[in-house]
Coordinates of C-alpha atoms in Angstrom, one line a residue:
M1 CA -12.6 133.0 14.8
K2 CA -12.1 128.9 14.4
N3 CA -7.8 127.9 14.5
L4 CA -8.0 126.6 11.1
F5 CA -4.5 125.3 11.3
S6 CA -5.1 123.1 14.5
D7 CA -8.3 121.2 12.7
K8 CA -6.2 120.4 9.7
S9 CA -3.1 118.7 11.9
K10 CA -5.7 116.6 13.9
D11 CA -6.8 115.0 10.6
R12 CA -3.2 114.4 9.6
R13 CA -2.4 112.7 12.9
S14 CA -5.9 110.7 12.4
L15 CA -4.7 109.8 8.9
V16 CA -1.3 108.8 9.7
L17 CA -2.3 106.8 12.8
G18 CA -5.3 104.9 10.5
I19 CA -2.3 104.5 8.2
L20 CA -0.4 103.1 10.7
A21 CA -2.9 100.9 12.4
F22 CA -4.1 99.5 8.4
V23 CA -0.3 98.7 7.9
F24 CA -0.2 96.9 11.6
L25 CA -3.1 95.0 10.5
A26 CA -1.8 94.0 7.5
A27 CA 1.5 93.0 8.4
G28 CA -0.4 91.2 11.2
I29 CA -2.6 89.1 8.6
V30 CA 0.8 88.5 6.5
V31 CA 2.7 87.3 9.7
S32 CA 0.0 85.1 10.7
L33 CA -0.7 83.4 7.2
F34 CA 3.1 83.1 6.8
F35 CA 2.7 80.7 10.2
L36 CA -0.4 79.1 9.0
L37 CA 0.5 78.3 5.8
H38 CA 3.9 77.9 5.5
A39 CA 5.4 74.3 5.1
E40 CA 8.9 72.9 4.5
L41 CA 10.4 69.2 4.3
K42 CA 11.6 67.9 7.7
N43 CA 14.1 65.8 5.9
E44 CA 16.1 65.3 2.2
S45 CA 14.7 61.7 2.4
V46 CA 13.3 59.4 4.1
T47 CA 14.0 55.4 4.8
Y48 CA 11.9 52.4 5.8
E49 CA 12.3 48.7 6.1
L50 CA 10.1 46.9 4.1
G51 CA 7.5 45.3 5.9
T52 CA 6.9 48.2 7.9
D53 CA 3.7 50.8 7.4
I54 CA 4.9 54.0 5.5
S55 CA 3.0 57.1 7.1
D56 CA 0.8 58.7 5.3
D57 CA 0.6 61.3 8.0
P58 CA 2.2 64.9 6.5
A59 CA 3.2 66.1 10.1
E60 CA 5.6 62.7 9.3
Y61 CA 7.1 64.6 7.1
L62 CA 7.0 68.6 6.8
D63 CA 7.0 71.2 9.3
A64 CA 3.7 73.3 8.2
G65 CA 1.7 75.9 9.8
F66 CA -2.1 75.0 11.3
L67 CA -3.6 75.5 7.9
A68 CA -0.8 73.9 5.9
M69 CA -0.7 71.0 7.4
H70 CA -4.3 70.7 7.5
F71 CA -4.8 71.0 3.8
A72 CA -1.5 68.8 3.3
K73 CA -2.1 65.5 1.5
V74 CA 0.5 62.6 0.9
D75 CA 0.6 60.6 -2.3
L76 CA 2.0 57.3 -2.1
S77 CA 0.8 55.9 -5.7
D78 CA 4.4 55.7 -7.0
V79 CA 5.3 53.4 -4.0
N80 CA 5.5 49.7 -4.3
E81 CA 4.9 48.7 -0.4
R82 CA 6.1 44.8 -1.2
K83 CA 9.3 45.4 -3.0
P84 CA 12.2 46.8 -2.0
G85 CA 14.1 49.9 -4.0
N86 CA 14.3 53.8 -4.7
Y87 CA 10.5 55.5 -4.6
E88 CA 9.1 59.1 -4.6
I89 CA 6.7 60.5 -1.9
K90 CA 4.5 63.6 -3.1
I91 CA 3.0 65.8 -0.5
N92 CA 0.6 68.7 -1.6
C93 CA -0.2 71.4 0.1
P94 CA -2.1 75.0 -0.4
G95 CA 0.5 76.4 -2.9
K96 CA 2.8 73.8 -2.5
A97 CA 4.2 70.6 -3.6
F98 CA 7.0 68.6 -2.4
T99 CA 8.7 65.8 -3.6
L100 CA 10.3 63.1 -1.1
P101 CA 13.2 61.0 -1.8
L102 CA 12.0 57.1 -0.1
E103 CA 14.6 54.2 0.0
L104 CA 12.8 51.2 0.9
E105 CA 15.3 48.8 2.3
D106 CA 15.0 45.4 3.4
T107 CA 17.8 44.2 6.1
T108 CA 15.6 41.2 7.5
P109 CA 16.4 38.2 6.6
P110 CA 13.3 35.6 5.8
E111 CA 11.8 33.4 8.7
V112 CA 11.5 29.6 7.7
C113 CA 8.7 28.0 10.0
M114 CA 9.2 24.2 10.4
Y115 CA 6.7 21.9 11.5
D116 CA 6.4 20.6 15.4
K117 CA 6.4 17.2 13.9
E118 CA 8.4 14.5 12.7
L119 CA 8.3 14.4 8.9
C120 CA 7.6 11.4 7.0
F121 CA 7.1 10.7 3.6
K122 CA 6.6 7.4 1.8
Q123 CA 9.5 5.5 -0.2
W124 CA 9.7 7.4 -4.2
T125 CA 8.2 10.4 -2.9
V126 CA 9.7 13.3 -4.8
L127 CA 10.4 16.0 -1.9
T128 CA 10.4 19.7 -3.1
P129 CA 11.6 22.5 -0.2
S130 CA 7.7 22.9 0.4
D131 CA 7.5 19.9 1.8
L132 CA 9.5 20.1 4.1
I133 CA 8.7 23.6 5.7
R134 CA 5.2 24.6 7.0
N135 CA 5.9 28.1 5.2
V136 CA 8.1 31.4 4.9
K137 CA 7.6 34.7 6.6
D138 CA 9.4 37.9 4.8
A139 CA 8.2 41.2 4.0
D140 CA 9.5 40.7 0.2
K141 CA 7.3 38.9 -1.7
D142 CA 9.9 37.4 -4.1
V143 CA 11.9 34.8 -2.0
V144 CA 13.3 32.0 -3.3
V145 CA 13.5 28.3 -1.6
D146 CA 15.5 25.6 -2.3
F147 CA 17.8 22.6 -1.3
V148 CA 21.2 23.6 -0.6
T149 CA 23.9 20.8 -2.0
D150 CA 26.5 22.4 -1.5
T151 CA 27.0 20.4 1.6
K152 CA 28.5 17.0 3.1
M153 CA 25.5 15.6 3.9
P154 CA 23.7 13.5 0.7
L155 CA 20.6 14.9 -0.7
D156 CA 17.7 12.1 -0.9
T157 CA 15.2 13.8 -2.5
N158 CA 13.6 10.9 -4.4
C159 CA 13.3 9.2 -1.5
L160 CA 15.0 6.1 -2.7
D161 CA 16.5 4.7 1.0
L162 CA 14.3 3.9 3.8
G163 CA 15.3 5.3 7.2
M164 CA 16.3 8.8 8.6
H165 CA 17.6 11.6 6.6
A166 CA 18.0 15.5 6.6
A167 CA 18.3 18.4 4.0
W168 CA 19.5 21.6 4.2
I169 CA 17.1 24.5 2.7
E170 CA 17.7 28.1 2.2
A171 CA 15.4 30.6 2.2
C172 CA 16.9 34.1 -0.1
D173 CA 14.9 37.4 -0.3
S174 CA 15.5 39.7 -3.4
S175 CA 17.6 42.0 -1.1
G176 CA 20.4 38.7 -0.8
N177 CA 19.3 38.2 3.1
S178 CA 19.1 34.5 3.6
T179 CA 18.1 31.8 5.9
K180 CA 19.4 28.0 6.2
V181 CA 17.7 25.1 8.0
C182 CA 18.3 21.6 8.2
I183 CA 15.4 19.5 8.3
P184 CA 15.3 15.7 9.1
Y185 CA 12.8 13.7 7.9
I186 CA 12.1 9.8 7.5
V187 CA 11.5 7.4 4.4
D188 CA 9.3 4.8 5.4
L189 CA 6.8 2.5 3.3
P190 CA 3.3 2.8 4.4
P191 CA 1.5 -0.5 5.8
E192 CA 0.8 -3.4 3.7
F193 CA -2.3 -5.3 4.1
D194 CA -1.3 -9.2 3.7
K195 CA -3.3 -10.3 0.6
L196 CA -6.3 -8.2 1.0
C197 CA -9.1 -9.4 -1.5
D198 CA -12.6 -10.5 -2.0
L199 CA -14.0 -12.3 1.0
Y200 CA -16.3 -15.2 0.4
V201 CA -18.5 -15.8 3.6
A202 CA -20.6 -18.8 4.7
S203 CA -23.6 -18.3 6.0
G204 CA -24.8 -19.2 8.9
E205 CA -22.7 -18.1 11.7
D206 CA -21.6 -14.3 12.7
Y207 CA -18.2 -13.7 12.0
N208 CA -15.6 -11.0 12.8
L209 CA -14.2 -10.3 9.3
L210 CA -11.3 -8.3 11.0
D211 CA -9.7 -11.9 12.4
Y212 CA -9.3 -12.6 8.8
V213 CA -7.1 -8.9 7.5
S214 CA -4.2 -8.9 8.5
A215 CA -1.4 -5.8 8.0
V216 CA 2.5 -5.2 8.4
D217 CA 4.5 -1.9 8.3
V218 CA 8.0 -1.8 7.8
V219 CA 9.2 0.5 11.4
D220 CA 5.8 -0.6 13.6
G221 CA 5.7 -4.4 13.0
D222 CA 1.8 -6.0 13.1
L223 CA -0.8 -3.6 12.8
S224 CA -3.6 -6.0 12.6
D225 CA -5.0 -4.7 15.7
K226 CA -5.1 -1.1 13.4
I227 CA -7.1 -1.9 10.8
K228 CA -10.4 0.0 10.8
M229 CA -13.3 -1.7 8.4
T230 CA -16.4 0.3 6.9
P231 CA -18.9 -0.7 7.6
A232 CA -17.9 -1.8 11.0
N233 CA -21.2 -4.1 10.7
P234 CA -21.8 -5.3 7.4
D235 CA -24.7 -7.3 6.2
L236 CA -23.7 -10.9 6.9
T237 CA -27.4 -12.7 5.2
E238 CA -27.2 -14.9 2.7
G239 CA -27.0 -13.2 -1.1
S240 CA -26.1 -10.0 0.1
V241 CA -23.1 -8.1 -1.5
T242 CA -21.3 -5.4 0.4
E243 CA -18.2 -3.1 -0.4
L244 CA -16.1 -3.2 2.1
K245 CA -13.2 -0.5 2.7
F246 CA -10.0 -1.5 5.3
T247 CA -7.9 1.2 6.6
V248 CA -4.6 0.9 8.4
T249 CA -2.2 4.0 9.8
D250 CA 1.0 3.4 11.1
S251 CA 3.0 5.3 13.9
Y252 CA 4.4 8.2 11.2
G253 CA 0.7 8.6 10.2
L254 CA 1.3 7.1 6.7
K255 CA -2.2 5.4 5.4
T256 CA -3.5 2.5 3.2
T257 CA -7.0 1.8 2.3
E258 CA -8.2 -0.6 0.1
K259 CA -11.7 -1.6 -1.3
V260 CA -13.0 -4.9 -1.5
N261 CA -16.2 -6.8 -1.9
L262 CA -18.1 -8.7 0.7
Y263 CA -20.2 -12.0 -0.9
V264 CA -22.3 -13.6 1.5
M265 CA -23.3 -17.3 0.1
S266 CA -23.8 -21.0 1.3
A267 CA -20.9 -23.4 1.8
G268 CA -22.1 -25.2 -1.0
E269 CA -21.6 -22.2 -3.3
I270 CA -18.6 -21.1 -2.5
Q271 CA -17.3 -24.4 -2.6
S272 CA -18.6 -24.6 -6.2
L273 CA -16.8 -21.4 -7.4
I274 CA -13.6 -23.1 -5.7
G275 CA -13.7 -26.0 -7.6
T276 CA -14.2 -24.0 -11.1
R277 CA -11.4 -22.1 -10.1
D278 CA -13.6 -18.7 -10.5
V279 CA -12.4 -18.1 -7.2
T280 CA -8.7 -19.0 -5.9
R281 CA -7.0 -18.6 -2.6
E282 CA -5.1 -15.9 -4.9
N283 CA -8.2 -13.6 -5.4
A284 CA -10.3 -14.3 -3.1
I285 CA -10.4 -15.0 1.5
F286 CA -12.9 -17.9 2.3
I287 CA -14.3 -17.6 5.5
G288 CA -16.2 -20.9 6.0
A289 CA -15.6 -22.9 3.1
I290 CA -15.8 -26.9 3.2
N291 CA -12.1 -27.0 1.2
E292 CA -10.8 -23.5 0.8
F293 CA -7.3 -25.5 -0.3
D294 CA -8.7 -27.5 -3.2
T295 CA -7.1 -26.8 -6.0
G296 CA -9.7 -26.8 -8.5
L297 CA -10.1 -27.4 -12.1
F298 CA -8.1 -26.1 -15.0
S299 CA -9.2 -26.0 -18.7
N300 CA -7.9 -25.0 -21.8
Q301 CA -4.3 -26.2 -21.3
S302 CA -1.9 -28.9 -21.6
I303 CA -1.4 -31.9 -19.6
D304 CA 2.4 -30.3 -19.6
D305 CA 1.1 -27.0 -17.8
T306 CA -1.8 -28.9 -15.3
L307 CA 1.0 -31.0 -14.0
I308 CA 3.1 -27.8 -13.4
D309 CA -0.3 -25.9 -11.8
V310 CA -0.8 -29.4 -9.5
M311 CA 2.9 -29.0 -8.0
P312 CA 1.1 -27.8 -4.7
T313 CA -0.4 -31.0 -4.0
V314 CA 2.7 -33.4 -4.9
V315 CA 5.3 -35.2 -2.6
S316 CA 8.2 -36.9 -1.9
L317 CA 8.1 -39.7 0.8
S318 CA 11.7 -41.1 2.2
V319 CA 11.4 -44.1 4.5
E320 CA 14.3 -45.3 6.5
K321 CA 14.6 -49.2 5.7
Q322 CA 17.4 -50.1 7.3
A323 CA 20.4 -48.2 9.7
G324 CA 21.6 -46.0 7.3
V325 CA 19.4 -47.5 4.1
S326 CA 16.4 -45.6 2.7
T327 CA 13.3 -46.2 0.5
R328 CA 11.5 -43.6 -1.7
G329 CA 8.1 -43.0 -3.0
S330 CA 5.8 -40.5 -3.7
G331 CA 2.3 -39.3 -2.1
Y332 CA 0.1 -36.2 -2.6
I333 CA -1.4 -34.2 0.0
I334 CA -5.7 -35.2 0.1
Q335 CA -6.8 -32.8 2.8
I336 CA -5.8 -30.2 5.1
T337 CA -7.6 -29.2 8.7
D338 CA -7.3 -26.6 11.0
T339 CA -4.2 -28.8 12.8
D340 CA -3.1 -31.1 10.4
L341 CA -2.1 -32.0 6.6
Y342 CA -2.7 -35.6 5.2
V343 CA -0.9 -37.5 3.0
V344 CA -2.0 -40.8 0.9
T345 CA 0.2 -43.0 -0.5
N346 CA 1.2 -46.7 -1.1
S347 CA 1.4 -49.0 1.7
H348 CA 4.6 -50.5 0.1
V349 CA 6.2 -46.8 0.1
V350 CA 6.4 -46.7 4.3
I351 CA 6.5 -50.4 4.6
S352 CA 5.7 -51.1 8.4
N353 CA 7.2 -47.9 9.5
N354 CA 5.4 -45.4 11.9
E355 CA 7.6 -42.1 10.1
C356 CA 8.1 -41.0 7.0
E357 CA 9.9 -38.0 5.9
V358 CA 7.5 -35.7 3.5
T359 CA 9.5 -33.3 1.3
F360 CA 7.3 -30.7 -0.7
Y361 CA 7.8 -28.8 -3.9
T362 CA 9.0 -26.0 -1.9
S363 CA 12.2 -28.4 -1.0
D364 CA 10.9 -28.0 3.0
H365 CA 10.8 -31.6 4.6
V366 CA 9.4 -32.7 8.1
M367 CA 8.7 -35.8 9.6
G368 CA 5.3 -37.3 9.1
T369 CA 3.4 -39.9 11.3
V370 CA 2.0 -43.3 9.3
I371 CA -1.6 -43.2 10.5
G372 CA -2.9 -46.4 8.8
H373 CA -2.7 -49.0 5.9
D374 CA -5.0 -50.7 4.0
D375 CA -3.3 -53.5 2.9
Y376 CA -6.0 -54.9 0.8
Y377 CA -5.6 -52.1 -1.5
D378 CA -2.0 -51.1 -0.8
I379 CA -3.1 -47.7 0.5
A380 CA -1.3 -45.9 3.6
V381 CA -2.1 -42.6 5.1
V382 CA 0.5 -40.1 6.9
K383 CA -0.1 -37.4 8.8
V384 CA 1.7 -33.6 9.3
S385 CA 1.2 -31.3 11.6
L386 CA 0.9 -28.2 10.8
S387 CA 2.4 -26.3 13.7
D388 CA 5.9 -28.0 12.6
L389 CA 5.8 -26.2 9.5
P390 CA 6.2 -22.7 8.3
D391 CA 3.4 -20.5 9.1
Y392 CA 2.9 -19.2 5.2
F393 CA 2.8 -23.2 4.5
T394 CA -0.8 -23.3 4.0
D395 CA -0.9 -20.3 1.5
I396 CA 1.4 -22.4 -0.5
I397 CA 0.0 -26.0 -0.4
S398 CA -3.3 -27.4 -2.0
T399 CA -4.8 -30.5 -2.2
V400 CA -6.1 -32.8 -5.1
H401 CA -8.7 -32.0 -6.8
I402 CA -11.7 -34.9 -6.5
D403 CA -14.7 -35.2 -8.6
M404 CA -16.8 -38.3 -8.2
T405 CA -19.4 -37.0 -10.5
Y406 CA -17.0 -37.0 -13.3
W407 CA -15.2 -40.6 -12.3
K408 CA -18.9 -41.9 -12.7
S409 CA -19.5 -40.4 -15.6
L410 CA -16.4 -42.2 -17.6
R411 CA -17.1 -45.4 -19.8
E412 CA -14.6 -48.0 -19.5
S413 CA -13.1 -47.4 -22.8
D414 CA -12.8 -43.4 -22.1
H415 CA -9.3 -42.6 -23.2
I416 CA -8.7 -39.5 -21.2
E417 CA -5.2 -38.0 -21.4
L418 CA -3.0 -38.6 -18.2
G419 CA -0.6 -37.5 -16.5
L420 CA 2.1 -37.8 -13.1
E421 CA 5.3 -36.5 -11.9
R422 CA 7.8 -37.6 -9.8
M423 CA 9.8 -35.4 -7.3
E424 CA 13.0 -35.8 -6.0
L425 CA 13.9 -35.1 -2.2
D426 CA 15.0 -32.0 -2.7
G427 CA 11.7 -30.6 -3.8
T428 CA 12.7 -30.5 -7.7
I429 CA 10.7 -32.8 -10.6
D430 CA 12.6 -36.0 -11.3
H431 CA 10.2 -36.7 -14.3
Y432 CA 7.1 -36.4 -16.3
T433 CA 4.9 -39.6 -17.2
Y434 CA 2.1 -39.2 -19.9
G435 CA -0.5 -41.7 -21.3
Q436 CA -4.0 -42.3 -21.2
L437 CA -6.7 -44.2 -19.3
V438 CA -6.9 -48.2 -20.9
N439 CA -9.6 -49.4 -18.6
K440 CA -11.2 -47.4 -15.5
N441 CA -12.1 -50.8 -13.3
Q442 CA -9.7 -53.6 -14.7
T443 CA -9.2 -57.0 -13.2
I444 CA -5.4 -57.7 -12.6
E445 CA -5.2 -61.7 -12.7
F446 CA -2.3 -62.5 -10.2
I447 CA -4.0 -60.3 -7.9
S448 CA -7.8 -61.3 -8.4
P449 CA -9.9 -60.6 -7.4
H450 CA -9.3 -57.0 -7.3
I451 CA -10.4 -54.2 -9.5
E452 CA -7.6 -51.7 -10.4
T453 CA -7.2 -49.1 -13.0
E454 CA -5.6 -50.0 -15.8
I455 CA -3.5 -46.9 -17.6
D456 CA -0.6 -46.9 -20.1
L457 CA 1.8 -44.2 -18.1
P458 CA 5.1 -46.0 -18.2
L459 CA 5.7 -46.1 -14.8
Q460 CA 9.5 -46.4 -13.2
L461 CA 10.9 -47.1 -9.8
G462 CA 10.0 -44.4 -7.6
D463 CA 6.3 -44.1 -8.9
S464 CA 4.8 -45.9 -6.2
G465 CA 2.1 -43.7 -4.3
S466 CA 2.1 -41.1 -7.4
A467 CA -0.9 -39.2 -8.2
V468 CA -2.2 -39.8 -12.0
F469 CA -4.5 -36.5 -13.1
D470 CA -6.3 -35.7 -16.4
E471 CA -5.8 -32.6 -18.2
Q472 CA -8.0 -30.5 -15.9
G473 CA -6.0 -31.5 -12.8
R474 CA -8.5 -34.2 -11.1
L475 CA -6.8 -37.1 -9.4
I476 CA -8.1 -39.9 -11.2
C477 CA -6.1 -43.0 -9.8
M478 CA -2.8 -43.6 -7.4
A479 CA -0.1 -45.6 -9.5
F480 CA 1.0 -48.4 -7.6
A481 CA 2.2 -51.7 -9.8
Y482 CA 3.8 -52.3 -13.1
S483 CA 4.1 -56.0 -15.0
L484 CA 6.9 -56.4 -17.4
Y485 CA 6.1 -59.0 -19.7
P486 CA 3.8 -58.2 -21.2
N487 CA 4.2 -54.7 -20.3
R488 CA 0.9 -53.5 -18.3
Y489 CA 0.7 -50.7 -15.8
W490 CA -1.6 -50.7 -13.0
A491 CA -3.4 -47.7 -10.5
I492 CA -5.8 -47.6 -7.5
P493 CA -9.2 -46.2 -8.7
L494 CA -10.7 -43.4 -6.9
P495 CA -13.5 -44.6 -5.1
E496 CA -11.4 -47.2 -3.2
I497 CA -9.0 -44.0 -2.5
I498 CA -11.5 -42.5 -1.2
E499 CA -12.9 -44.7 1.2
A500 CA -9.8 -46.3 2.6
Y501 CA -8.9 -43.2 3.4
E502 CA -11.5 -41.8 5.3
E503 CA -11.3 -45.3 7.6
I504 CA -8.1 -44.9 8.2
S505 CA -8.2 -41.0 8.9
G506 CA -11.9 -40.7 10.4
N507 CA -12.4 -37.4 8.7
K508 CA -14.9 -36.7 5.6
L509 CA -13.9 -35.5 2.7
Y510 CA -15.6 -33.2 0.1
V511 CA -15.9 -34.7 -3.2
Y512 CA -18.0 -33.3 -6.2

């Protein structure tokens, strides 16, 4: 017979054991899930320096189980990483969400990056702080850079004064961090070309055009050898026109560039342009011209204005007659060569002297050599060495304009307007004399058989040797004598002046 009580006891033990096993299993699962899914913040808040990377790794902020850490997400969408301030980091885990306060602070001052070269600016440049520094490095994008004006160092931001200067610059971020630097700089003028204008070149020869162009700099001085020309080998065939670009750079990197035109033509064509004043030495550079110093013709103006314009051709002469006693007269520049300047006057002005003092309209005066006379027509020639004159002198003096074609076209009775001016020894004008042509060729009874030009310009003592001009600035004749009873005034005709000058000097004149 079976023991029913014993079987029931076994069943109860099995049930208890099963329940206990389930409880332990459930407890194990709960404990395991707790350790796998639990999560809590490591800190109540975090602080980052502006400019450093803010971590999006949950492990940076959480103590969490494996599963919680694996599924956790860091949300930085509310954080402006470019601007200091207080923000919140959001962290989402399975079944949990955290909000972690974040302070984004800026304790680093801006870094001012300066140039590693000497700074130089053109005079009158208006400087800004960014002109003096390369850049500013800072995590804060709201950095303000400005000049510091509360220093004892004067601030020349308009670059008014040439020379060495310095400026204090401060870079300040939005958190109040700042950096101050002192920047030295130089104010300079860019190089300048000396009268760079269109070039008129006579065909037939090979010229180095750079020999006719010069440049100077306030600091570096003569920079002519630094000039670059483009194209380097321009076309020099007759009739060609080329645009030239000249560039010169000084030691500080300041650069000047100018463009001009190059015209290549015959020497005669260039001289025609000079004679009509279509081009002048003020607006052109002549290379190979027959006489680049020719004053040329003036048009549409009065004789008063013309006499002012021809002043660069007029000179005053002083000759020592006896010890302590000198005589005066006038003259005019008729030719300028590479080495000398030639003046024509009356023989009776220089008498028998070998030297005389020549005064120009600039009041400059030098000694000239009397190289010869034509006593038949009372003509003398004085030579002045250009080496005795300032270097710039050939830029400001001229030769008289000689137009034989016009002279030959004049009729005996053409009463054209004439004038002359006499210069004092200090370069000022003593007086002007005006009148007309009376007779182009007139015999003077008391100097027979001379053919002279009669004029009605009232002449005075000291007018001898003066050039007589028409309204357009042509040399018509040279004053030399007058009579009182009756009042008549005489001048040497233009052809006789040319013939005597060429015979005395041995030079050939260019006449139109």
